[in-house]
Short mmCIF file of C-alpha atoms in Angstrom, two decimals:
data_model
loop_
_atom_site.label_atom_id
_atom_site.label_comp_id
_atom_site.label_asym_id
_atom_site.label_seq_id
_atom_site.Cartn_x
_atom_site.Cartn_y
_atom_site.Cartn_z
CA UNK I 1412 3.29 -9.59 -7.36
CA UNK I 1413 6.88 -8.89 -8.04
CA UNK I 1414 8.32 -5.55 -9.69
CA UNK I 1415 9.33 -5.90 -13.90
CA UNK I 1416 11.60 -2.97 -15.54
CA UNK I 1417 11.98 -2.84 -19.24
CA UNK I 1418 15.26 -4.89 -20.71
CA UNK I 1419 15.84 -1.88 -23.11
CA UNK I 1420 15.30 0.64 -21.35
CA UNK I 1421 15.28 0.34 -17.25
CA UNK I 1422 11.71 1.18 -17.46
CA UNK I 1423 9.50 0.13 -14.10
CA UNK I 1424 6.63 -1.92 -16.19
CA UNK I 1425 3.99 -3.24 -14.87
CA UNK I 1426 2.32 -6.91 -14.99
CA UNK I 1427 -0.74 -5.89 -17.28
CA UNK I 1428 1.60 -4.40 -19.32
CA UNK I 1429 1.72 -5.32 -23.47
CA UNK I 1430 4.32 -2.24 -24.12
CA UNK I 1431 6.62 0.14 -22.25
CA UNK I 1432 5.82 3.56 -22.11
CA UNK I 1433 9.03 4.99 -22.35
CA UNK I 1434 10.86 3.17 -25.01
CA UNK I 1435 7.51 1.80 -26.59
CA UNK I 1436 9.50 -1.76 -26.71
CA UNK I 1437 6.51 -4.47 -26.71
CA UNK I 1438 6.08 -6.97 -23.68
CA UNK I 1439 4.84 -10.08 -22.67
CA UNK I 1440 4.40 -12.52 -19.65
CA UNK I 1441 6.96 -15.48 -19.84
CA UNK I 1442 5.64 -18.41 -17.54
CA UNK I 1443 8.77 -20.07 -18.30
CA UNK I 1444 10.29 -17.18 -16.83
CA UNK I 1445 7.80 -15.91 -14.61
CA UNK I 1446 8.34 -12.22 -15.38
CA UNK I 1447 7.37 -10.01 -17.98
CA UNK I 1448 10.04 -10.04 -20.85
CA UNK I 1449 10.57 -7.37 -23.04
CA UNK I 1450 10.57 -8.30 -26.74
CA UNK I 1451 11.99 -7.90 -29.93
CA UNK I 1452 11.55 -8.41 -33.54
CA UNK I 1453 12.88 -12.13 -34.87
CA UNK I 1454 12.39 -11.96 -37.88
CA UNK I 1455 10.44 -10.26 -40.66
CA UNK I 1456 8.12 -12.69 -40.59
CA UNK I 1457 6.87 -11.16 -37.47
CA UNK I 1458 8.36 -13.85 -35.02
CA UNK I 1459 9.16 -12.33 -31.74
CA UNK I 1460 12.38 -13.63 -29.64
CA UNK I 1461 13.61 -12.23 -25.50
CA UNK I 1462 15.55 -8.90 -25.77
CA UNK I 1463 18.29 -10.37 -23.61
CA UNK I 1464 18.14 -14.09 -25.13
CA UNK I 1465 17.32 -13.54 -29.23
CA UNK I 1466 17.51 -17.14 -29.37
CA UNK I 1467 14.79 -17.62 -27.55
CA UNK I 1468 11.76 -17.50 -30.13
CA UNK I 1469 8.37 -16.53 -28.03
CA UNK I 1470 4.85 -15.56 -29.56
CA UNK I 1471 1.62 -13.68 -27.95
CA UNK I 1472 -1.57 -15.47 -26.77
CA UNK I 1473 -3.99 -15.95 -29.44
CA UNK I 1474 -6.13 -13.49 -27.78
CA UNK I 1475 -3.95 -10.90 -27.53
CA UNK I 1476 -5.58 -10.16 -31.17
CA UNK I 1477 -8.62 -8.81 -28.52
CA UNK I 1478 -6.37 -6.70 -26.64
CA UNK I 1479 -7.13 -8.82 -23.18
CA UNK I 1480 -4.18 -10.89 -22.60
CA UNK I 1481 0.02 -10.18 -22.82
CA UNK I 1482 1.00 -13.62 -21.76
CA UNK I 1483 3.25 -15.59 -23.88
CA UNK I 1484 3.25 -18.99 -24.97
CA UNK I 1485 5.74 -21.23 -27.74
CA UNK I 1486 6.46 -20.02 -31.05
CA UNK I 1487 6.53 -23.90 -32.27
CA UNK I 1488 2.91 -23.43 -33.44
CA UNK I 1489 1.05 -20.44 -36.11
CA UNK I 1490 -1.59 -20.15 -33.30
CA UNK I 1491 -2.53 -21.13 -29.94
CA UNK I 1492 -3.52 -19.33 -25.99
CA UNK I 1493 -1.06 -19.30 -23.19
CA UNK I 1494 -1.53 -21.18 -20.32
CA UNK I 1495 -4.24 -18.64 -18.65
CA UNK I 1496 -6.43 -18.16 -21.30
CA UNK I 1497 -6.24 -21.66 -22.51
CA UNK I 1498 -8.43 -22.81 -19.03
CA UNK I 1499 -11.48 -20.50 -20.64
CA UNK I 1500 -14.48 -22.67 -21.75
CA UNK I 1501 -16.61 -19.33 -21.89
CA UNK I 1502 -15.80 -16.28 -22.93
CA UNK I 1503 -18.15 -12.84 -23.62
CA UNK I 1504 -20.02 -13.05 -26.86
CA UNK I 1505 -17.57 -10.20 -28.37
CA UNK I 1506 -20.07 -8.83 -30.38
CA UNK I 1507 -22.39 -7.37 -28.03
CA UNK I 1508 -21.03 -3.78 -27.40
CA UNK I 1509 -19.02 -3.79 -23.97
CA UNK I 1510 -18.28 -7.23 -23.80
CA UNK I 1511 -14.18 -6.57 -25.31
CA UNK I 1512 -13.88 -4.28 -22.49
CA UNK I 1513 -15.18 -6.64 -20.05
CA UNK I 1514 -13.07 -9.74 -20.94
CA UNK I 1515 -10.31 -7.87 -20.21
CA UNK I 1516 -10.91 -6.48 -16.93
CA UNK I 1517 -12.05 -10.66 -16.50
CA UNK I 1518 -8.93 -11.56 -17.85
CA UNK I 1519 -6.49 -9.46 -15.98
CA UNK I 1520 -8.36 -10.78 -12.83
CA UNK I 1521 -7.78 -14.13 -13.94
CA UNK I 1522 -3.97 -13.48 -14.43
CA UNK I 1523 -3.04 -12.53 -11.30
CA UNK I 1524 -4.97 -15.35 -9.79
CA UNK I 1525 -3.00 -17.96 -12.06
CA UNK I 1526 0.11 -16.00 -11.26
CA UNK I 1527 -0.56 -16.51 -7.76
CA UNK I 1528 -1.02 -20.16 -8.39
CA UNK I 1529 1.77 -21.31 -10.18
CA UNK I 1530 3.96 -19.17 -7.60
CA UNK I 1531 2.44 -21.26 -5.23
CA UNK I 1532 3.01 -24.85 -7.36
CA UNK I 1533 -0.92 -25.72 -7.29
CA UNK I 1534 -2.10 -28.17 -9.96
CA UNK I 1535 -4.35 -26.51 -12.72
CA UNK I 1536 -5.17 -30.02 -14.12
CA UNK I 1537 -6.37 -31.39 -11.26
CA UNK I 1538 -4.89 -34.86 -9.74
CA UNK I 1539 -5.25 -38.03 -10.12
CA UNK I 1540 -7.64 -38.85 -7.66
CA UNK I 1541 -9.63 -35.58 -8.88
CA UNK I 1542 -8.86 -35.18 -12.76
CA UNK I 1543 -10.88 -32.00 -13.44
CA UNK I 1544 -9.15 -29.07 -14.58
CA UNK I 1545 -9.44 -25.92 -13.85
CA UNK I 1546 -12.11 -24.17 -15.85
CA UNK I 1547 -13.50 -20.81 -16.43
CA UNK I 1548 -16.66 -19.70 -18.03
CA UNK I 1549 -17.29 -15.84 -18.60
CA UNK I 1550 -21.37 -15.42 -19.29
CA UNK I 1551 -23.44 -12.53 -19.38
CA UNK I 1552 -26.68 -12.44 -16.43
CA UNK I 1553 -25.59 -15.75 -15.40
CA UNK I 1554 -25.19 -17.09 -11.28
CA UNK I 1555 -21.01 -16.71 -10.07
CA UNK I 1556 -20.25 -19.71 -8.59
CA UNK I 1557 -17.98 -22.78 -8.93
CA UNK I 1558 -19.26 -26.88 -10.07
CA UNK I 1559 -17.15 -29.88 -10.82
CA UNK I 1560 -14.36 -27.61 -11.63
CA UNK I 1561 -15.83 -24.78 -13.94
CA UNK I 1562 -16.03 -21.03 -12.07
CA UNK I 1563 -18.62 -19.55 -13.56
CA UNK I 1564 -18.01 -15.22 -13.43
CA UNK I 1565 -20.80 -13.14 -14.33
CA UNK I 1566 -19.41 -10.56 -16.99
CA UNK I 1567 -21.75 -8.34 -15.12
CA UNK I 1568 -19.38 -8.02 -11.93
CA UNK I 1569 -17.02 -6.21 -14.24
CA UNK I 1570 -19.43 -2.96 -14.16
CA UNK I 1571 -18.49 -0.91 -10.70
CA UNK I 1572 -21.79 0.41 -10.73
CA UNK I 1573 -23.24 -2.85 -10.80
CA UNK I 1574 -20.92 -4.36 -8.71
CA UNK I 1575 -21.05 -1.99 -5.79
CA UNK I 1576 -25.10 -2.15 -5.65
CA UNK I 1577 -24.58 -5.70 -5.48
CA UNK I 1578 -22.11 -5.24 -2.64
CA UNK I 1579 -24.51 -2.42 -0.91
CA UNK I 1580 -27.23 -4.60 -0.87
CA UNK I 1581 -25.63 -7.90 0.34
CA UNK I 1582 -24.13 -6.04 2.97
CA UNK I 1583 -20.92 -7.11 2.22
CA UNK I 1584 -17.51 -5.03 3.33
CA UNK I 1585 -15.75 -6.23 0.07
CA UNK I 1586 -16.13 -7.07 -3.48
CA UNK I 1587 -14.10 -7.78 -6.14
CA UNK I 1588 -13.46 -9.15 -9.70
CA UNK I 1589 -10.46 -10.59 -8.02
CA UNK I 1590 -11.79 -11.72 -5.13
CA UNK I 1591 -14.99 -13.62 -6.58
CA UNK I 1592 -12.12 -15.49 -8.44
CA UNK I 1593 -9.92 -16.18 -5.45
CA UNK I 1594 -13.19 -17.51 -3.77
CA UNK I 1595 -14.49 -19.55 -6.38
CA UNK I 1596 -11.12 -21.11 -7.30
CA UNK I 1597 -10.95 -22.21 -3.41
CA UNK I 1598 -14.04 -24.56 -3.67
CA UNK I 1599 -12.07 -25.96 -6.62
CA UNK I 1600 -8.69 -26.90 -4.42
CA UNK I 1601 -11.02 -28.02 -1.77
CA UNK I 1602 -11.85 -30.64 -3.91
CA UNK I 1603 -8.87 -31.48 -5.33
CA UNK I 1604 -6.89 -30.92 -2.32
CA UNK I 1605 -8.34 -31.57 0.63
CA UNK I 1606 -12.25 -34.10 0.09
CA UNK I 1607 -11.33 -37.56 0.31
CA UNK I 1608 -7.41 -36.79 1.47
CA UNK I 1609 -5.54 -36.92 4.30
CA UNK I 1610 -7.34 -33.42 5.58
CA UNK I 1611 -10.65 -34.01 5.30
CA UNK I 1612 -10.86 -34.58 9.02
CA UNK I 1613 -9.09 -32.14 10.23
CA UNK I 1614 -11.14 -29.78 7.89
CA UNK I 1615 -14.04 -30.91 9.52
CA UNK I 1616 -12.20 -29.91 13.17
CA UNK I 1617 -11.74 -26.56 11.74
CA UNK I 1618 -14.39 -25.74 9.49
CA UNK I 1619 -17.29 -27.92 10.29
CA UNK I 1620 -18.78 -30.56 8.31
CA UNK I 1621 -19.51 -30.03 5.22
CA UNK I 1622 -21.88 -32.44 4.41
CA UNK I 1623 -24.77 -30.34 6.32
CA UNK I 1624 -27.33 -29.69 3.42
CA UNK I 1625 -25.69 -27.03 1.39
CA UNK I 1626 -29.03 -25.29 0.29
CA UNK I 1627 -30.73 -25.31 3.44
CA UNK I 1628 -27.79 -23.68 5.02
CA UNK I 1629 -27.80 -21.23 2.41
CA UNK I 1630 -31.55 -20.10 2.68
CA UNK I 1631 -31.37 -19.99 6.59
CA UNK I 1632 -28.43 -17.44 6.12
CA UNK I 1633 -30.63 -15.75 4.15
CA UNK I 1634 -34.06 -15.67 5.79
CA UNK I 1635 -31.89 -15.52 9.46
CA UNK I 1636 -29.67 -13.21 9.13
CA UNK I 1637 -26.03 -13.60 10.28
CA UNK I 1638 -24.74 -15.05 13.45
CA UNK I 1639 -24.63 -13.48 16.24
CA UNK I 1640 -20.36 -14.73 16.77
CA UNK I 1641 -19.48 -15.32 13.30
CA UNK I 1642 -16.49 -12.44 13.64
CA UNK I 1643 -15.26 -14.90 16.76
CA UNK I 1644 -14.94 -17.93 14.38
CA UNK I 1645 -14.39 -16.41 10.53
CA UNK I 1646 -12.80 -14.06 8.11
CA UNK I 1647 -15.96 -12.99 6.92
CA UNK I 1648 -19.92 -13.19 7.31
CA UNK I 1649 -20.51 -14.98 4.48
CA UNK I 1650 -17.87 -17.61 5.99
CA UNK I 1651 -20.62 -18.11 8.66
CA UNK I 1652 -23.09 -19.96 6.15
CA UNK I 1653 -21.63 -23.08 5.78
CA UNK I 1654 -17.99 -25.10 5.98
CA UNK I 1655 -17.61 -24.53 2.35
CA UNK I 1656 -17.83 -21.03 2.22
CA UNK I 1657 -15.74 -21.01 5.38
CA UNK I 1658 -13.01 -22.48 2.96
CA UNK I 1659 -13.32 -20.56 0.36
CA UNK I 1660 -13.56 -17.19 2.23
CA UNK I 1661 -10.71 -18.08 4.04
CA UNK I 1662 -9.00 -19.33 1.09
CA UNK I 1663 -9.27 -16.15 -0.65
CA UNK I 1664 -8.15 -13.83 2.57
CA UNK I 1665 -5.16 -16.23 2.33
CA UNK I 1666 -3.99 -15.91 -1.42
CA UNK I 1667 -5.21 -11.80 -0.41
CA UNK I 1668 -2.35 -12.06 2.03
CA UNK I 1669 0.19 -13.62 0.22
CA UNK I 1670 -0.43 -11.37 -2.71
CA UNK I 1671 0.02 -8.41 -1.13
CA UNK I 1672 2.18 -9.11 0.74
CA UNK I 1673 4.70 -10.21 -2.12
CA UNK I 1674 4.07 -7.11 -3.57
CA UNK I 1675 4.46 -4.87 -0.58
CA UNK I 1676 7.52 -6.35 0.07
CA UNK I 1677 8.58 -5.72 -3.52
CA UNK I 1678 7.94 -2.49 -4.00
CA UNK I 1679 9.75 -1.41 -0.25
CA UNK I 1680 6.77 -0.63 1.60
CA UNK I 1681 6.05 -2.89 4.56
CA UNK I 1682 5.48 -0.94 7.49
CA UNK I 1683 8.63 -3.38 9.62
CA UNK I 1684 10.65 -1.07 7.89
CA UNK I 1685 9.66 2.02 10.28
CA UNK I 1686 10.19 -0.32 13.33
CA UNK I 1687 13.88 -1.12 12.37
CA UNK I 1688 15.48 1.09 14.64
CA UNK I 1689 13.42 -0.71 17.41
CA UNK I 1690 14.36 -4.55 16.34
CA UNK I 1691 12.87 -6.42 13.84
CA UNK I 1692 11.52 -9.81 14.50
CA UNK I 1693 12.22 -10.10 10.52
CA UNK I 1694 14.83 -10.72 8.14
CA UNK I 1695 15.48 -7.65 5.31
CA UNK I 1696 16.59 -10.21 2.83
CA UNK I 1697 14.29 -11.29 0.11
CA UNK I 1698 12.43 -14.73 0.50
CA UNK I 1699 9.70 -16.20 -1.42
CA UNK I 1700 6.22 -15.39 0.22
CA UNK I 1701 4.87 -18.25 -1.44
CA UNK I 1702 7.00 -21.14 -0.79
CA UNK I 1703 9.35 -20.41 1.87
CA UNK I 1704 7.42 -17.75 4.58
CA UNK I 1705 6.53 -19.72 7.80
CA UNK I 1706 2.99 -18.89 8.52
CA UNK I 1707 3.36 -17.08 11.77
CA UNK I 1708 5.97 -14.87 9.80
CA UNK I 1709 2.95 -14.12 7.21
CA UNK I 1710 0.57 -13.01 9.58
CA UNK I 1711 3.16 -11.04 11.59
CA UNK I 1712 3.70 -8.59 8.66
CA UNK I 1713 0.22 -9.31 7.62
CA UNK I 1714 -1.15 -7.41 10.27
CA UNK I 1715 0.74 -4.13 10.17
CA UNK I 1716 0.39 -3.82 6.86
CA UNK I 1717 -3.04 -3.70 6.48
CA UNK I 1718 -3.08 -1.24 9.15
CA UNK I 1719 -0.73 1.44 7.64
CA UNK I 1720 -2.58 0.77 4.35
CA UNK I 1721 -6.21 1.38 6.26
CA UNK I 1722 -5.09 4.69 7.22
CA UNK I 1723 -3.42 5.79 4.27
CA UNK I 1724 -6.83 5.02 2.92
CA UNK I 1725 -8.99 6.55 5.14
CA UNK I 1726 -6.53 9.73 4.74
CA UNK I 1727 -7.70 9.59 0.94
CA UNK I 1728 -10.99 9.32 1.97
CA UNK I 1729 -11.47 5.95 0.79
CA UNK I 1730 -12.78 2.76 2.64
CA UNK I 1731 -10.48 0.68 4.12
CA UNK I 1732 -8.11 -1.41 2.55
CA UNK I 1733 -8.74 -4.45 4.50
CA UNK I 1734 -12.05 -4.25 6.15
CA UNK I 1735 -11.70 -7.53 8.08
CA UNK I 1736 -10.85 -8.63 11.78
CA UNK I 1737 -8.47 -11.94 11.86
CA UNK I 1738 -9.84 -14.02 14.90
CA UNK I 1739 -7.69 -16.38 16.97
CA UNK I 1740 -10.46 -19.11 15.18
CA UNK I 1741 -10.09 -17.74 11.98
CA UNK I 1742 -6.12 -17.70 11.84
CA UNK I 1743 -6.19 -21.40 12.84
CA UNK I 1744 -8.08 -22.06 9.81
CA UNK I 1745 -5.69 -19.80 7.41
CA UNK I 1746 -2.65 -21.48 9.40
CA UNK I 1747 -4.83 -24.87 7.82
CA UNK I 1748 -4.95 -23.24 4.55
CA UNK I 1749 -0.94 -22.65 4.59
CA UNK I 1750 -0.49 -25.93 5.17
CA UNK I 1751 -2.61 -27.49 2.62
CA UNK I 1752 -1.08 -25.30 0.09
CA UNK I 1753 2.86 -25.52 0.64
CA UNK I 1754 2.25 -29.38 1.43
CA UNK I 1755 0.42 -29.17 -2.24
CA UNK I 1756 2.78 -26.82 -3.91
CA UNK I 1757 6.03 -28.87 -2.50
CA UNK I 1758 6.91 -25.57 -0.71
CA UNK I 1759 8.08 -25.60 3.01
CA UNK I 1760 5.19 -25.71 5.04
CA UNK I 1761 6.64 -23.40 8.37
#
């Protein structure tokens, strides 16, 4: 995620941002743009225009009426949802008590993972081959999980409480709004990117083959246990149950990465800074994480970054930032994942 500062008034702002705090100037997410713009007042009709382009006539998401979203869309219609929120099928029934509160932490989730994917050129609309779109439902008590397109998020994984006995009693090192999105949204770009396309075999080389029963694999994770290697061959444990998961789980440590690492970078704070009296293997100048990074690069400044940010956690008394061990296996298959992307995305695949 890259750093914003307020037009006005010089202001660091941040992404979830809908109005500075020093100036009180209001703000929105141009996808035109990709940054947030601050605003001003077009007209007394309430039309809004780009402090630094007044010709440019903008208006707010429809459901920035809710108080969830600060994205942006034309001002050539009275009403309509940005780009993000118009891939919601479901939302939270908004009048059961809680629910407001919980669409937004949903929907701020769901913007960075959008953000992530138009940085990285991915379709939202599917292909040709595959012409799905990308869908969202938000449902109360309902089973996270992705089909035919549509992620399903239970509204329930918004609650920390909830969400960290869930966690506690899967076993599991991490969980996240954020990352259940990451994951589900990678069994979407499987299918759209890589079943019936020139990877498919060479995701079965990597990943296995994923046309093993899916539900018999599931229950034997289940009733079994984990494997006894799975930390030689994947990101994650739940990788281990099946080549699908493997993809997705891998998937989401990759858009993790890339992520963070845009961000560290943007804010000043990758460790290769403290080496630079020793030789840096990389360059100081800025270039796109998402479209131009070689993957070896990535994982090179990958690694000591989660590191410093481990301790600084653990110095906080907090768990560790990354809690995961990258195998020689398992960076073969994100090295797959870069490649499938950038080739996607028309960026340069390293």
């Amino acid at each position: 995620m890259q750093t914003f500062q307020c037009a006005r008034c010089g202001n660091g702002v941040h992404f979830e941002n809908d109005r500075c705090l020093f100036c009180a100037s209001p703000l929105g997410f141009d996808v035109a743009a990709m940054r947030l713009e601050t605003l001003t007042a077009a007209d007394d009709a309430g039309a809004l225009s780009r402090f630094d382009e007044p010709a440019h006539r903008v208006a707010y998401c429809d459901n920035a009426a809710h108080g969830v979203c600060n994205w942006l869309r034309a001002a050539t219609a009275n009403a309509g949802l940005c780009i993000a929120c118009g891939l919601n099928r479901t939302i939270p029934n908004l009048a059961e008590p809680g629910n407001v509160a919980a669409w937004s932490v949903l929907e701020h989730a769901k913007k960075r993972l959008v953000y992530s994917l138009l940085r990285f050129g991915l379709p939202l609309g599917g292909t040709p081959d595959v012409p799905r779109p990308l869908t969202f439902d938000f449902p109360r008590d309902a089973t996270t999980g992705h089909l035919d397109g549509v992620v399903t998020i239970d509204v329930n994984e918004t609650d920390p409480v909830e969400r960290e006995r869930q966690r506690t009693q899967l076993d599991e090192s991490y969980r996240t709004v954020l990352g259940h999105m990451r994951h589900e949204v990678g069994h979407y770009y499987w299918m759209v990117l890589v079943d019936g396309a020139r990877h498919a075999e060479s995701f079965r080389t990597l990943f296995g083959d994923e046309r093993a029963d899916y539900a018999a694999a599931l229950a034997s994770h289940y009733a079994s246990g984990l494997a006894a290697d799975w930390q030689a061959k994947h990101v994650s444990s739940y990788a281990s149950v099946h080549p699908w998961e493997d993809w997705s789980e891998t998937w989401a440590h990759y858009l993790h990465m890339v992520d963070a690492l845009d961000t560290a970078e943007a804010v000043g704070m990758e460790p290769r800074a403290a080496r630079f009296s020793l030789g840096s293997v990389w360059s100081f100048s800025r270039r796109d994480v998402y479209r131009v990074v070689p993957f070896d690069e990535l994982m090179e400044r990958w690694v000591p970054l989660t590191m410093a940010l481990n301790s600084i956690n653990r110095s906080m008394g907090h768990s560790d930032f990354y809690p995961f061990v990258i195998s020689e296996v398992a960076r073969s298959k994100l090295a797959f994942v870069h490649r499938v992307v950038r080739e996607a995305g028309g960026g340069n695949p390293g």
